[in-house]
Amino acid sequence: CPLSLFGQGQLLKHGKVLSKKIHGNFMDRKKWPSCLLLFQQTAILCKIVDHTEKLTNPCLEYFKHVNINHIQAVLPEDSKTFVIYKMKQIEEGLSEREVSRDREIVMKIECENEDKRDEWLKTIKDEIEKLQTMAFSLSYAL
């Protein structure tokens, strides 16, 4: 994993999910067994390398991540799937604060059922709201 897990804050939620193809493919697959780890600072998606169902601690391989403060939206796609959209910069040279309204899909996650999907949506949205509230408070504290 290219990230130091110690610097990502508290682990808020983790669980087995299916990572769905955004574009391109996972070796000609449309879905890949994965583990989503949600920290205070970052959502990390890892592929499950050993697919044995009996394993309680499967072997994980880092796939991708997104910083929570770079997430523009988290929306349901269907009854079991949600999509994480990342903010996109308009053009090079602009500061990170000057982002466009265009959204880039960074993760498509399929859960076991609608309840699990809704739990993930709520947890991620709550964390985004906490960061936005803190940023707003800090900007007006001066």
Tab-separated table of N, CA, C and O in Angstrom, residues 21-64:
chain	number	residue	atom	x	y	z
A	21	LYS	N	-16.473	-2.679	-12.207
A	21	LYS	CA	-15.683	-2.050	-13.266
A	21	LYS	C	-16.219	-0.654	-13.560
A	21	LYS	O	-17.418	-0.472	-13.755
A	22	ILE	N	-15.352	0.332	-13.554
A	22	ILE	CA	-15.717	1.708	-13.911
A	22	ILE	C	-15.571	1.848	-15.426
A	22	ILE	O	-16.468	2.242	-16.126
A	23	HIS	N	-14.389	1.533	-15.898
A	23	HIS	CA	-14.062	1.449	-17.316
A	23	HIS	C	-12.824	0.578	-17.387
A	23	HIS	O	-12.176	0.335	-16.376
A	24	GLY	N	-12.508	0.058	-18.532
A	24	GLY	CA	-11.427	-0.914	-18.591
A	24	GLY	C	-11.930	-2.204	-17.982
A	24	GLY	O	-13.118	-2.487	-17.999
A	25	ASN	N	-11.011	-2.989	-17.422
A	25	ASN	CA	-11.481	-4.230	-16.822
A	25	ASN	C	-10.523	-4.756	-15.775
A	25	ASN	O	-9.398	-4.294	-15.654
A	26	PHE	N	-11.021	-5.687	-14.991
A	26	PHE	CA	-10.219	-6.444	-14.039
A	26	PHE	C	-9.999	-7.807	-14.683
A	26	PHE	O	-10.724	-8.752	-14.412
A	27	MET	N	-9.030	-7.929	-15.557
A	27	MET	CA	-8.760	-9.206	-16.213
A	27	MET	C	-10.055	-9.789	-16.789
A	27	MET	O	-10.433	-10.919	-16.509
A	28	ASP	N	-10.782	-8.978	-17.549
A	28	ASP	CA	-12.031	-9.368	-18.187
A	28	ASP	C	-13.161	-9.686	-17.212
A	28	ASP	O	-14.108	-10.367	-17.561
A	29	ARG	N	-13.083	-9.195	-16.011
A	29	ARG	CA	-14.173	-9.358	-15.048
A	29	ARG	C	-14.925	-8.046	-14.943
A	29	ARG	O	-14.359	-6.983	-15.136
A	30	LYS	N	-16.176	-8.145	-14.566
A	30	LYS	CA	-16.962	-6.934	-14.344
A	30	LYS	C	-16.988	-6.560	-12.869
A	30	LYS	O	-17.272	-5.433	-12.521
A	31	LYS	N	-16.695	-7.553	-11.989
A	31	LYS	CA	-16.670	-7.324	-10.541
A	31	LYS	C	-15.479	-8.062	-9.962
A	31	LYS	O	-15.072	-9.088	-10.482
A	32	TRP	N	-14.964	-7.518	-8.850
A	32	TRP	CA	-13.824	-8.143	-8.192
A	32	TRP	C	-14.065	-8.168	-6.681
A	32	TRP	O	-14.362	-7.127	-6.111
A	33	PRO	N	-13.916	-9.346	-6.028
A	33	PRO	CA	-14.051	-9.382	-4.567
A	33	PRO	C	-13.022	-8.450	-3.924
A	33	PRO	O	-11.832	-8.516	-4.258
A	34	SER	N	-13.483	-7.587	-3.054
A	34	SER	CA	-12.622	-6.550	-2.487
A	34	SER	C	-12.956	-6.308	-1.029
A	34	SER	O	-13.954	-6.798	-0.509
A	35	CYS	N	-12.121	-5.496	-0.406
A	35	CYS	CA	-12.345	-5.056	0.959
A	35	CYS	C	-12.246	-3.533	0.954
A	35	CYS	O	-11.260	-2.973	0.453
A	36	LEU	N	-13.265	-2.867	1.456
A	36	LEU	CA	-13.266	-1.411	1.551
A	36	LEU	C	-12.950	-1.037	2.992
A	36	LEU	O	-13.584	-1.539	3.926
A	37	LEU	N	-11.938	-0.195	3.163
A	37	LEU	CA	-11.513	0.288	4.476
A	37	LEU	C	-11.782	1.791	4.518
A	37	LEU	O	-11.250	2.535	3.693
A	38	LEU	N	-12.597	2.218	5.454
A	38	LEU	CA	-12.902	3.638	5.579
A	38	LEU	C	-12.244	4.178	6.838
A	38	LEU	O	-12.599	3.797	7.950
A	39	PHE	N	-11.266	5.035	6.627
A	39	PHE	CA	-10.590	5.738	7.714
A	39	PHE	C	-11.136	7.159	7.768
A	39	PHE	O	-11.838	7.591	6.855
A	40	GLN	N	-10.782	7.905	8.807
A	40	GLN	CA	-11.229	9.301	8.913
A	40	GLN	C	-10.738	10.137	7.736
A	40	GLN	O	-11.435	11.042	7.300
A	41	GLN	N	-9.560	9.845	7.221
A	41	GLN	CA	-8.969	10.658	6.162
A	41	GLN	C	-9.127	10.067	4.758
A	41	GLN	O	-9.083	10.802	3.785
A	42	THR	N	-9.278	8.736	4.665
A	42	THR	CA	-9.156	8.067	3.375
A	42	THR	C	-10.041	6.834	3.275
A	42	THR	O	-10.219	6.117	4.253
A	43	ALA	N	-10.569	6.592	2.082
A	43	ALA	CA	-11.231	5.319	1.758
A	43	ALA	C	-10.239	4.529	0.907
A	43	ALA	O	-9.738	5.032	-0.105
A	44	ILE	N	-9.941	3.311	1.330
A	44	ILE	CA	-8.972	2.468	0.631
A	44	ILE	C	-9.685	1.211	0.152
A	44	ILE	O	-10.366	0.545	0.920
A	45	LEU	N	-9.492	0.895	-1.121
A	45	LEU	CA	-10.073	-0.308	-1.710
A	45	LEU	C	-8.945	-1.289	-2.006
A	45	LEU	O	-7.970	-0.944	-2.678
A	46	CYS	N	-9.080	-2.494	-1.472
A	46	CYS	CA	-8.088	-3.556	-1.693
A	46	CYS	C	-8.774	-4.744	-2.335
A	46	CYS	O	-9.894	-5.091	-1.979
A	47	LYS	N	-8.083	-5.381	-3.287
A	47	LYS	CA	-8.589	-6.613	-3.885
A	47	LYS	C	-8.336	-7.762	-2.917
A	47	LYS	O	-7.306	-7.799	-2.252
A	48	ILE	N	-9.268	-8.688	-2.854
A	48	ILE	CA	-9.063	-9.904	-2.068
A	48	ILE	C	-8.352	-10.892	-2.982
A	48	ILE	O	-8.896	-11.303	-4.007
A	49	VAL	N	-7.116	-11.237	-2.616
A	49	VAL	CA	-6.286	-12.085	-3.461
A	49	VAL	C	-6.681	-13.551	-3.326
A	49	VAL	O	-6.788	-14.276	-4.299
A	50	ASP	N	-6.921	-14.016	-2.099
A	50	ASP	CA	-7.336	-15.391	-1.862
A	50	ASP	C	-8.842	-15.395	-1.711
A	50	ASP	O	-9.383	-14.804	-0.796
A	51	HIS	N	-9.541	-16.063	-2.609
A	51	HIS	CA	-11.006	-16.003	-2.649
A	51	HIS	C	-11.688	-17.055	-1.792
A	51	HIS	O	-12.883	-17.256	-1.903
A	52	THR	N	-10.953	-17.727	-0.934
A	52	THR	CA	-11.556	-18.753	-0.095
A	52	THR	C	-12.529	-18.110	0.883
A	52	THR	O	-12.156	-17.227	1.643
A	53	GLU	N	-13.778	-18.524	0.844
A	53	GLU	CA	-14.822	-17.945	1.695
A	53	GLU	C	-14.568	-18.184	3.183
A	53	GLU	O	-15.029	-17.445	4.024
A	54	LYS	N	-13.852	-19.257	3.522
A	54	LYS	CA	-13.662	-19.623	4.919
A	54	LYS	C	-12.665	-18.722	5.641
A	54	LYS	O	-12.606	-18.729	6.857
A	55	LEU	N	-11.881	-17.974	4.889
A	55	LEU	CA	-10.874	-17.120	5.521
A	55	LEU	C	-11.521	-15.916	6.198
A	55	LEU	O	-12.296	-15.191	5.583
A	56	THR	N	-11.187	-15.713	7.469
A	56	THR	CA	-11.695	-14.528	8.160
A	56	THR	C	-10.764	-13.346	7.929
A	56	THR	O	-11.182	-12.207	8.024
A	57	ASN	N	-9.507	-13.613	7.633
A	57	ASN	CA	-8.527	-12.568	7.337
A	57	ASN	C	-7.914	-12.833	5.972
A	57	ASN	O	-6.806	-13.348	5.870
A	58	PRO	N	-8.628	-12.484	4.886
A	58	PRO	CA	-8.119	-12.776	3.542
A	58	PRO	C	-6.881	-11.950	3.214
A	58	PRO	O	-6.656	-10.885	3.796
A	59	CYS	N	-6.101	-12.431	2.290
A	59	CYS	CA	-4.923	-11.707	1.811
A	59	CYS	C	-5.414	-10.561	0.916
A	59	CYS	O	-6.202	-10.771	-0.008
A	60	LEU	N	-4.984	-9.343	1.219
A	60	LEU	CA	-5.439	-8.161	0.490
A	60	LEU	C	-4.305	-7.555	-0.321
A	60	LEU	O	-3.148	-7.577	0.092
A	61	GLU	N	-4.664	-6.995	-1.460
A	61	GLU	CA	-3.711	-6.288	-2.319
A	61	GLU	C	-4.274	-4.896	-2.583
A	61	GLU	O	-5.417	-4.754	-3.048
A	62	TYR	N	-3.476	-3.864	-2.302
A	62	TYR	CA	-3.921	-2.488	-2.518
A	62	TYR	C	-4.372	-2.306	-3.962
A	62	TYR	O	-3.723	-2.765	-4.898
A	63	PHE	N	-5.507	-1.606	-4.146
A	63	PHE	CA	-5.984	-1.303	-5.494
A	63	PHE	C	-6.044	0.207	-5.736
A	63	PHE	O	-5.450	0.712	-6.655
A	64	LYS	N	-6.776	0.952	-4.893
A	64	LYS	CA	-6.862	2.407	-5.060
A	64	LYS	C	-7.368	3.044	-3.781
A	64	LYS	O	-7.853	2.370	-2.886
